[in-house]
Tab-separated table of C-alpha atoms in Angstrom:
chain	number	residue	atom	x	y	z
A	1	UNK	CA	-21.653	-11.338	12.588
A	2	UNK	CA	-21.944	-12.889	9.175
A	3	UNK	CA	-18.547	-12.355	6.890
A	4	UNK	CA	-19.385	-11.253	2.876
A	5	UNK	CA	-15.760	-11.565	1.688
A	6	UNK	CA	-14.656	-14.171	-0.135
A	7	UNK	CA	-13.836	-17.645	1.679
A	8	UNK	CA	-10.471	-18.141	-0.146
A	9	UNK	CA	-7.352	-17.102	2.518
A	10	UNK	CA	-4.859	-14.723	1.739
A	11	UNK	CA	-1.651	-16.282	2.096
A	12	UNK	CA	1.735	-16.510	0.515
A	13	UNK	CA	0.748	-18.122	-2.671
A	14	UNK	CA	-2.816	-16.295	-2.662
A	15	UNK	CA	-1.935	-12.806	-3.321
A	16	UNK	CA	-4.732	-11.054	-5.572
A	17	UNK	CA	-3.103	-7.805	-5.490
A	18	UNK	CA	0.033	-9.367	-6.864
A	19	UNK	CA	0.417	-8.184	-10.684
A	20	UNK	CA	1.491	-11.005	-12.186
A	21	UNK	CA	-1.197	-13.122	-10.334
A	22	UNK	CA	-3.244	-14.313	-13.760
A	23	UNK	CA	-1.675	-12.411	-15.751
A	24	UNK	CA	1.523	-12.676	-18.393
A	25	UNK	CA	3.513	-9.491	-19.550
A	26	UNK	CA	3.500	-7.406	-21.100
A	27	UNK	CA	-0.344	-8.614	-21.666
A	28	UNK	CA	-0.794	-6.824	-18.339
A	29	UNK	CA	-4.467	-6.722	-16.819
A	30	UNK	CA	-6.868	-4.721	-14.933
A	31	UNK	CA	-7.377	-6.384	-12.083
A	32	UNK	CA	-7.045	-3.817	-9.581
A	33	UNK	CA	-8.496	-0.695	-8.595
A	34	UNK	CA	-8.085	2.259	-5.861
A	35	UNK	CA	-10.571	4.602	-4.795
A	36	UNK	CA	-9.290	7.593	-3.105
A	37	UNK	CA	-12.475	8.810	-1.085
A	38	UNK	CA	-11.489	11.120	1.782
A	39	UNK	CA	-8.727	13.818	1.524
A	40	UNK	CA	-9.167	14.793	5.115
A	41	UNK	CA	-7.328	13.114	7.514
A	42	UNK	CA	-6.626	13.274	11.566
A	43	UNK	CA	-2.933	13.424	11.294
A	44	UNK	CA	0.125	14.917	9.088
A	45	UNK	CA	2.810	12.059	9.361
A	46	UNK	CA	6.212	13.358	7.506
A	47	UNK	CA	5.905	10.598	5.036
A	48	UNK	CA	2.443	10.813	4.092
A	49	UNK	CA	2.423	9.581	0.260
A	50	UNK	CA	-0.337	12.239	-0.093
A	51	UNK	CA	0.127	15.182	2.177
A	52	UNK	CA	0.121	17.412	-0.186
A	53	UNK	CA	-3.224	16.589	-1.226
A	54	UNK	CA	-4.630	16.786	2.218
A	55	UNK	CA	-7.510	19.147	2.921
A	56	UNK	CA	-9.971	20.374	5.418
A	57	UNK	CA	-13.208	19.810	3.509
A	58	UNK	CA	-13.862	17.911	0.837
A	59	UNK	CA	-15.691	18.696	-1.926
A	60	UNK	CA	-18.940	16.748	-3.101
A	61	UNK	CA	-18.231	13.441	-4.734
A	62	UNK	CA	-19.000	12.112	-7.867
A	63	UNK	CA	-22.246	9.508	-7.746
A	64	UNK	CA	-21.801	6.313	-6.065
A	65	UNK	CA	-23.345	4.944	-8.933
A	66	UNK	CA	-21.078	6.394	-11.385
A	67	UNK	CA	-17.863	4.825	-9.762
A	68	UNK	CA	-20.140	1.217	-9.790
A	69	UNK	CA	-20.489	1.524	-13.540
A	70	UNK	CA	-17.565	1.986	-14.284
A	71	UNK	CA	-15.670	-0.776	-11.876
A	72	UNK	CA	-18.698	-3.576	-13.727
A	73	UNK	CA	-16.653	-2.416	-16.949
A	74	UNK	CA	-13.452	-3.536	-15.610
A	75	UNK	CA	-13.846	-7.199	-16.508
A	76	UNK	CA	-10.730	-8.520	-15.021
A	77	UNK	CA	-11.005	-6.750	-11.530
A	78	UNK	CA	-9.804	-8.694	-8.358
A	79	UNK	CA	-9.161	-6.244	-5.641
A	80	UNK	CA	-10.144	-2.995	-4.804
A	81	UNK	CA	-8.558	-0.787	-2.702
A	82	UNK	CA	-9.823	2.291	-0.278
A	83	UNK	CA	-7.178	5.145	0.426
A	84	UNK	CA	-7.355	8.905	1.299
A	85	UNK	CA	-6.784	10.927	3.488
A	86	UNK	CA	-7.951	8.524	6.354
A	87	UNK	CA	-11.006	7.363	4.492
A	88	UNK	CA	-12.880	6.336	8.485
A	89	UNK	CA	-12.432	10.179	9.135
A	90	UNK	CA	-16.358	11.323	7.789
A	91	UNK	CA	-18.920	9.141	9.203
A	92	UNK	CA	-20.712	10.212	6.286
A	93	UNK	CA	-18.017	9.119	4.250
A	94	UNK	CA	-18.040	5.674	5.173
A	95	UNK	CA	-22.078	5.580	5.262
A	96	UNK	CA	-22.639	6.900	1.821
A	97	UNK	CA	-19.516	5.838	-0.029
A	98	UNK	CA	-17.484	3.067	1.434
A	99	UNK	CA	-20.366	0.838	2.562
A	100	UNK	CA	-21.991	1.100	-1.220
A	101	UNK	CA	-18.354	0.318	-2.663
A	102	UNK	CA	-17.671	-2.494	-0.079
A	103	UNK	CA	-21.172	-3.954	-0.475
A	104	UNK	CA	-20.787	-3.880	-4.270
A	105	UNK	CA	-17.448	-5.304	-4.187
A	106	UNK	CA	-19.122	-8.320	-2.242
A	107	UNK	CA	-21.559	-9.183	-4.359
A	108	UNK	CA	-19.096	-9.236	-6.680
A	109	UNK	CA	-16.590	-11.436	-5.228
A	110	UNK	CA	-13.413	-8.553	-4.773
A	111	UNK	CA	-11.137	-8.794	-2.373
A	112	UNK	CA	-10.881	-6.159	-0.396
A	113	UNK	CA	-8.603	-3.794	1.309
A	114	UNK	CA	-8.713	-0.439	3.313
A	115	UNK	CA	-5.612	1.884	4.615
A	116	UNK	CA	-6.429	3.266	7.859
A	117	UNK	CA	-4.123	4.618	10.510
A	118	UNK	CA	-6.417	3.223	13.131
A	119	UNK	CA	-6.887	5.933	15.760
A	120	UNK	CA	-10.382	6.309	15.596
A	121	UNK	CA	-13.297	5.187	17.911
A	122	UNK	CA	-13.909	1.278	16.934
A	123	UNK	CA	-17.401	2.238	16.561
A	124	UNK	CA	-16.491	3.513	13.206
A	125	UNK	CA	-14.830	0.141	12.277
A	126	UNK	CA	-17.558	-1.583	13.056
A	127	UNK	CA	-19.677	-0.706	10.329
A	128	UNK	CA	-17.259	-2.265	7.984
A	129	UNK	CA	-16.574	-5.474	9.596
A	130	UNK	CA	-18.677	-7.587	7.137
A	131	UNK	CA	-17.408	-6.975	4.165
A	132	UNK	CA	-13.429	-6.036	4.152
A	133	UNK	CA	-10.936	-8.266	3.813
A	134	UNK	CA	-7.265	-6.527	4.588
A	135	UNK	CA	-7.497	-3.562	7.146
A	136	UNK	CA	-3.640	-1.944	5.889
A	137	UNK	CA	-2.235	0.055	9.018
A	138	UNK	CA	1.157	1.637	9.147
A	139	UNK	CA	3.643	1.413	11.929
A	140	UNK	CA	6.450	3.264	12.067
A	141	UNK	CA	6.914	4.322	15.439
A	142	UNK	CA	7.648	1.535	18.909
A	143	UNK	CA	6.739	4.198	21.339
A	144	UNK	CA	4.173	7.119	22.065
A	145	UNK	CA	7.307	9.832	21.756
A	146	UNK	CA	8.068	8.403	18.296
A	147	UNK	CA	4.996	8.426	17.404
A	148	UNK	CA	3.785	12.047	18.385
A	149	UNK	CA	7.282	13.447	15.904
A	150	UNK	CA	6.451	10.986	13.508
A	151	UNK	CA	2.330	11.994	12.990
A	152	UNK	CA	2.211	15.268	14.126
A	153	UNK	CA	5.234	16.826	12.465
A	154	UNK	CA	3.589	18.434	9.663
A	155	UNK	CA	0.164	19.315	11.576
A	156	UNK	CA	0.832	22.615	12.339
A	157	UNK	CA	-0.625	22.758	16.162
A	158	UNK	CA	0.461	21.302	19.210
A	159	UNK	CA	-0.560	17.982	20.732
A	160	UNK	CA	0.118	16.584	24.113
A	161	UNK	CA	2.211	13.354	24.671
A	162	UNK	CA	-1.169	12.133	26.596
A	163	UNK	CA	-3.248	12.320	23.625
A	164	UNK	CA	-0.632	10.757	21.373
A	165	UNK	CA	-0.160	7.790	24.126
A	166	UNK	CA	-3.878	7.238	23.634
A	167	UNK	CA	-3.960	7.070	20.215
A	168	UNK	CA	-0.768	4.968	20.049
A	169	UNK	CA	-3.085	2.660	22.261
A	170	UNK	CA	-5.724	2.673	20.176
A	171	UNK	CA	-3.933	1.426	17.037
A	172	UNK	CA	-3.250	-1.658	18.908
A	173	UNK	CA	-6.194	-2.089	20.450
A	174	UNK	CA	-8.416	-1.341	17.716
A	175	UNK	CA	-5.829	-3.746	15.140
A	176	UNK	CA	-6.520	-6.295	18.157
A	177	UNK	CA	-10.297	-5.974	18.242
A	178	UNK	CA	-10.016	-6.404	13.985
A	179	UNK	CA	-8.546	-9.506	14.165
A	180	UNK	CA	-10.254	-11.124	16.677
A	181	UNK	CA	-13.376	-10.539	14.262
A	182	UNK	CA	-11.604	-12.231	11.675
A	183	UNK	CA	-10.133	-8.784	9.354
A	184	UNK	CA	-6.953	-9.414	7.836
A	185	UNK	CA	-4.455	-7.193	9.330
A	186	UNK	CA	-1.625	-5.927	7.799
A	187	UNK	CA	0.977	-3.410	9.431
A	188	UNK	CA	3.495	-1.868	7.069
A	189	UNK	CA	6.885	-0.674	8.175
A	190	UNK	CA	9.236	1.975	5.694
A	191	UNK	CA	12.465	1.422	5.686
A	192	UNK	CA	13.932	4.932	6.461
A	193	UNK	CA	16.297	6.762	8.961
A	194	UNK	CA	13.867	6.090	12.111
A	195	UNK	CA	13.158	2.462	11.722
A	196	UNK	CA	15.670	0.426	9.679
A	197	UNK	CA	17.945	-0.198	12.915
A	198	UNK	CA	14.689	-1.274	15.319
A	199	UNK	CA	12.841	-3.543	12.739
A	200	UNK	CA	13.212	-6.415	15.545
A	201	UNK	CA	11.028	-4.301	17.934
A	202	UNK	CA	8.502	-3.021	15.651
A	203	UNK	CA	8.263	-6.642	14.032
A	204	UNK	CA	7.918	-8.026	18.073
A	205	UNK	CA	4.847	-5.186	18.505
A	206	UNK	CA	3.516	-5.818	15.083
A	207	UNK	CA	2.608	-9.422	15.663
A	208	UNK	CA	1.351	-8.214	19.610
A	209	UNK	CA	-1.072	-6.363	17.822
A	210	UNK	CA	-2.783	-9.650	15.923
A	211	UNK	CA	-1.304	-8.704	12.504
A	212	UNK	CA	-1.493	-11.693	10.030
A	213	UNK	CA	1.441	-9.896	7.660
A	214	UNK	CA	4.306	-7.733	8.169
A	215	UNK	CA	4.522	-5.602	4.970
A	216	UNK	CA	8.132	-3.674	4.247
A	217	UNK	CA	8.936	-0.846	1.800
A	218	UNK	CA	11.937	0.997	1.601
A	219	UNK	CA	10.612	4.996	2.307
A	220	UNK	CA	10.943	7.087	-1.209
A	221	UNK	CA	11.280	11.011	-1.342
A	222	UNK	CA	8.220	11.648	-2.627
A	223	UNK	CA	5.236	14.459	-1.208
A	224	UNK	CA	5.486	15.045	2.177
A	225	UNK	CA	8.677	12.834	2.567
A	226	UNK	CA	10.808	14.762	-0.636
A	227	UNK	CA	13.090	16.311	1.947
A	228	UNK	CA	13.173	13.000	4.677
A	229	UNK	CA	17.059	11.029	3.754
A	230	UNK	CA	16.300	8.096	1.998
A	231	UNK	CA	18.651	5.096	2.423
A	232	UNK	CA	21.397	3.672	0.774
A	233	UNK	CA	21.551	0.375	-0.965
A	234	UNK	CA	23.710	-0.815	1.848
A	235	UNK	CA	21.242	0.541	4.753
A	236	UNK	CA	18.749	-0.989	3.068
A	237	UNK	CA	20.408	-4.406	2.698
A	238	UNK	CA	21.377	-4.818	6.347
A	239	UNK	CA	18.250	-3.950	7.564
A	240	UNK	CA	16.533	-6.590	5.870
A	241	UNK	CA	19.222	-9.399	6.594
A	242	UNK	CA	18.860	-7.745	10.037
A	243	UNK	CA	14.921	-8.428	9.941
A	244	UNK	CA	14.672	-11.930	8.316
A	245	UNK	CA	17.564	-12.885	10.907
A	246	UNK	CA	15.270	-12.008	13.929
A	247	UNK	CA	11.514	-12.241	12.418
A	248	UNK	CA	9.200	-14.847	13.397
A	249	UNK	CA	9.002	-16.969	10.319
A	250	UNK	CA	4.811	-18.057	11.120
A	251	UNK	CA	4.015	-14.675	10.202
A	252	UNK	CA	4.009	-13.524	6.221
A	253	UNK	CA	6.604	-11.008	5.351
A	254	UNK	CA	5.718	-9.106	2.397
A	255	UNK	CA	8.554	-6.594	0.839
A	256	UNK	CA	7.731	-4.089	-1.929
A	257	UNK	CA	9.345	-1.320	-3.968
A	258	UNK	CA	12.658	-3.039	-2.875
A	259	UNK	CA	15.345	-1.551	-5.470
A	260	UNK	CA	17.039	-4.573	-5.381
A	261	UNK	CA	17.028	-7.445	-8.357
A	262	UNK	CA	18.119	-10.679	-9.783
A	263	UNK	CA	19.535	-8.999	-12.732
A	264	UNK	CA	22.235	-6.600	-10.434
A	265	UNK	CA	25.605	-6.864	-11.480
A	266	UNK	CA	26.191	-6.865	-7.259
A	267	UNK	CA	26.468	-9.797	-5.449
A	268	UNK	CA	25.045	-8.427	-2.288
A	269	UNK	CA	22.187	-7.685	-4.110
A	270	UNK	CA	21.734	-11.606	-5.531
A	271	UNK	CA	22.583	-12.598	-2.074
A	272	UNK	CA	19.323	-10.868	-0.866
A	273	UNK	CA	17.346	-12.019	-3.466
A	274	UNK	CA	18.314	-15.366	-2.985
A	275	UNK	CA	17.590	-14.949	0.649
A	276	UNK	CA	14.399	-13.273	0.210
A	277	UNK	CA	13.103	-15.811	-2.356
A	278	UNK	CA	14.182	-19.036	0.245
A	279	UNK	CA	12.728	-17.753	3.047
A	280	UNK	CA	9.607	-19.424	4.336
A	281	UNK	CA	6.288	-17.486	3.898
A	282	UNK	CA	8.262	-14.495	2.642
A	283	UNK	CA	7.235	-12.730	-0.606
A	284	UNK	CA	8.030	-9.679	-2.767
A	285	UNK	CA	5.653	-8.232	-4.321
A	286	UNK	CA	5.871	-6.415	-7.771
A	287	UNK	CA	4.748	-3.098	-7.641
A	288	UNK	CA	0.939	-2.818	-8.554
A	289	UNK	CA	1.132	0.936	-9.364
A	290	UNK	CA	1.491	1.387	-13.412
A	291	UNK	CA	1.450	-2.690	-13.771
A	292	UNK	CA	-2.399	-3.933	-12.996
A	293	UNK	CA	-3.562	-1.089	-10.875
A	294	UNK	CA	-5.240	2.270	-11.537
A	295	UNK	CA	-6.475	5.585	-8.559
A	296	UNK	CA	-9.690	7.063	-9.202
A	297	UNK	CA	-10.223	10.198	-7.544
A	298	UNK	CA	-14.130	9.984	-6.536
A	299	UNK	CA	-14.560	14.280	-6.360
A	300	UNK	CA	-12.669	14.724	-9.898
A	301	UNK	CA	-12.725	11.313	-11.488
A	302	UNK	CA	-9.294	11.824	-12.382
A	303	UNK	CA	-7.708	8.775	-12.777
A	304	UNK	CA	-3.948	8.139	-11.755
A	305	UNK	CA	-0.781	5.988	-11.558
A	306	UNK	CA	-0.661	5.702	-7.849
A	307	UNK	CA	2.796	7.486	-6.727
A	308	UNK	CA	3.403	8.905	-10.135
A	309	UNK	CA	3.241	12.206	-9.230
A	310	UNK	CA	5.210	13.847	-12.515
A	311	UNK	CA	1.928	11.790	-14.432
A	312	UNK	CA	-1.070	13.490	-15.902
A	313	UNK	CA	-4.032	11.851	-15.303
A	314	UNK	CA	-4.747	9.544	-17.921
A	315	UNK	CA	-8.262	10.836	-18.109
A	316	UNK	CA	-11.366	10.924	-15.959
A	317	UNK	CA	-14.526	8.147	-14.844
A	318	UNK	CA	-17.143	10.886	-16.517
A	319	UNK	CA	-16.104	10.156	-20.100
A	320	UNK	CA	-13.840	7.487	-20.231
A	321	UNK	CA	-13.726	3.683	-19.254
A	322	UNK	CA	-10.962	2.027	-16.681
A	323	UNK	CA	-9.811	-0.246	-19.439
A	324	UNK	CA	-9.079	2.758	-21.741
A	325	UNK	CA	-7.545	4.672	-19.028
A	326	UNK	CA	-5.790	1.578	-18.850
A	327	UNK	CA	-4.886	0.506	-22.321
A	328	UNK	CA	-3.002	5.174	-22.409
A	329	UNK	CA	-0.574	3.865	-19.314
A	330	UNK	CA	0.461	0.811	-20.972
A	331	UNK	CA	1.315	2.811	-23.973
A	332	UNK	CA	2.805	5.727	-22.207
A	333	UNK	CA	6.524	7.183	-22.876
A	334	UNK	CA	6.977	6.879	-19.492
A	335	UNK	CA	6.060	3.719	-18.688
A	336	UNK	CA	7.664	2.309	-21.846
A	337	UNK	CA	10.890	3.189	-20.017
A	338	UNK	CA	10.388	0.832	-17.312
A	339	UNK	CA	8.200	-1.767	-18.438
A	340	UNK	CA	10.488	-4.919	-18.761
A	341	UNK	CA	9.365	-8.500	-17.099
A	342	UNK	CA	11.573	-11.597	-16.558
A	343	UNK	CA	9.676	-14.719	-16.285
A	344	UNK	CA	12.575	-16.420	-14.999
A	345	UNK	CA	12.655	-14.831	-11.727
A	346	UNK	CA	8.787	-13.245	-11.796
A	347	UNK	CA	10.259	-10.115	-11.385
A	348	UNK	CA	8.302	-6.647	-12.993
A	349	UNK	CA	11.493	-4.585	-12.489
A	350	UNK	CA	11.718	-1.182	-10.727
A	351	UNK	CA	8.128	1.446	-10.733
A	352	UNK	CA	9.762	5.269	-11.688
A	353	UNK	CA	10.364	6.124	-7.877
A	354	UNK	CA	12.904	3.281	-7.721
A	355	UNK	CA	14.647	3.921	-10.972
A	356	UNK	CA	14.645	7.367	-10.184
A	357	UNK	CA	16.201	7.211	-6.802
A	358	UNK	CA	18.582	4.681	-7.076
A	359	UNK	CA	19.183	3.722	-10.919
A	360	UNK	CA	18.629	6.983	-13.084
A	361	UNK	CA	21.259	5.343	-15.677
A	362	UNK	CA	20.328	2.197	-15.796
A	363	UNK	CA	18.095	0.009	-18.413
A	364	UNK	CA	16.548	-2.651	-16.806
A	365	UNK	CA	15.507	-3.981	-20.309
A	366	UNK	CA	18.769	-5.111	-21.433
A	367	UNK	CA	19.442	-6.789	-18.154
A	368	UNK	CA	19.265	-10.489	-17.300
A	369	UNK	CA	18.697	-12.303	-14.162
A	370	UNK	CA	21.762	-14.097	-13.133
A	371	UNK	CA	20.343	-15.782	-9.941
């Protein structure tokens, strides 16, 4: 099998979807896009980011061509980025709208990345082997029990523990079977009341499974997971000092949407950072949602700040371009609120989920790093 994506490896100091890579605030660019394809989806997990939108049909989607148009307008794209739903659910999905995108995107030198909870047939997976670069997987859960409360718990029916042990073999086999062919895999974790005290396992099974990168974000009560507890600052903290204390430190450790900076008035909190920023092939990534990234819905062409729910869209792919899409976020009363960047630590500050949940009072734009 002959790989399209680009020959350049994704490591550490090689992160496309990172928005400060090439770019200097508050000159923010483009450079990444996600394409929301599929709102069906297999499973209900309680912390689905879009559970709410989930359905069980979709509706026709806008042209393939359309959504090519306007990505060749986006001059300063990187990466794009496939989401639902569980966008491998429709065969005909992935034959008549992710293959186009994904060939499209190799011609054109993107990286890639797809979020799939892995428990389908690897037949499916298979079609897309040539031309994706980061298959993103969650794990949450370090045995079948967890995992049947976890991704059942808003389904609505009843499912045995046998079929839930067989998909909670299939993740790993199938995340096996991807990088053995040479995908990227990536496993994320959330930090939340299930996981933040068994990190060490899940980190043990994550690299079992052939994962390349461990990706961490704190869970935030948003969707489906508004009425999960989120957890403190000081939950938060240990868990990570727990993590780096135990983790194997060959395998990349990406953290995001951490609520924790180098301006904080708290020790503890510089402490981390500190921590964080020493540790070998550990990064933290600014958030990409509202900074260089944009969702298009492919059956409205509404286009979105990813996790922004309380956001209108900001317009829609029939009549308007990415980059003016764009240009209406960075100008945005909302977004004006958060929008402060401190070269001296590369840090983007909080997205509104984290200022909202943990800093409602606070304005990041008067603050200085002190680390």
């Amino acid at each position: 099998m002959i790989r399209m994506v680009p020959t350049t490896p994704l490591t550490p100091r090689h992160d496309p979807w990172e928005p400060l890579f090439n770019a200097t605030p508050p000159a923010y660019k483009l450079t990444s896009v996600e394409l929301t394809v599929t709102n069906l989806c297999n499973l209900r997990c309680e912390h689905c980011a879009v559970g709410d939108t989930l359905r069980f049909k979709d509706d026709p989607a806008l042209p393939v061509d359309l959504i090519l148009r306007r990505l060749d307008e986006a001059e300063d794209l990187l990466t794009l980025s496939i989401t639902g739903g569980e966008p491998m659910y429709s065969e005909r999905t992935v034959r008549e709208v992710i293959l186009p995108i994904l060939r499209y995107a190799a011609d054109r030198g993107l990286r890639t990345q797809i979020n799939s909870n892995m428990t389908l047939p690897f037949s499916r997976y298979e079609q897309i082997l040539p031309y994706i670069d980061v298959m993103h997987i969650s794990w949450n859960w370090s045995t079948p029990e967890e995992f049947l409360a976890i991704v059942y718990a808003k389904s609505g029916r009843t499912v045995s523990l046998k079929q839930a042990e067989q998909q909670f073999a299939l993740i790993g086999e199938n995340a096996r079977k991807l990088a053995e062919a040479g995908v990227f895999v990536s496993a994320e974790t959330m930090l939340n009341t299930r996981t933040w005290k068994k990190m060490d396992i899940l980190h043990k099974q994550i690299q079992e499974m052939g994962c390349r990168r461990h990706e961490v974000h704190p869970m935030y009560a948003s969707d489906f997971a508004r009425d999960l507890q989120v957890l403190t600052l000081d939950e938060l903290r240990s868990a990570i000092h727990s993590l780096l204390d135990v983790r194997n430190e060959e395998v990349w450790m990406l953290f995001g949407t951490l609520p924790f900076f180098a301006c904080s008035p708290v020790e503890a909190d510089r402490e981390l950072i500190r921590r964080l920023r020493e540790a070998k092939n550990v990064t933290v990534r600014n958030d990409p949602d509202g900074r260089n990234r944009l969702n298009v819905n492919i059956f409205t062409g509404d286009v979105i700040v990813t996790d922004f729910g309380d956001v209108e869209p900001l317009g829609n792919i029939q009549t308007d371009r990415l980059q003016t899409m764009f240009q209406r976020w960075q100008e945005h009363p909302l977004n004006q609120t958060i929008n402060c960047h401190c070269p001296a630590v590369n840090c983007a500050g909080p997205n509104l989920l984290v200022a909202n949940t943990y800093y409602p009072d606070t304005n990041f734009k008067q603050r200085k790093a002190l680390v």
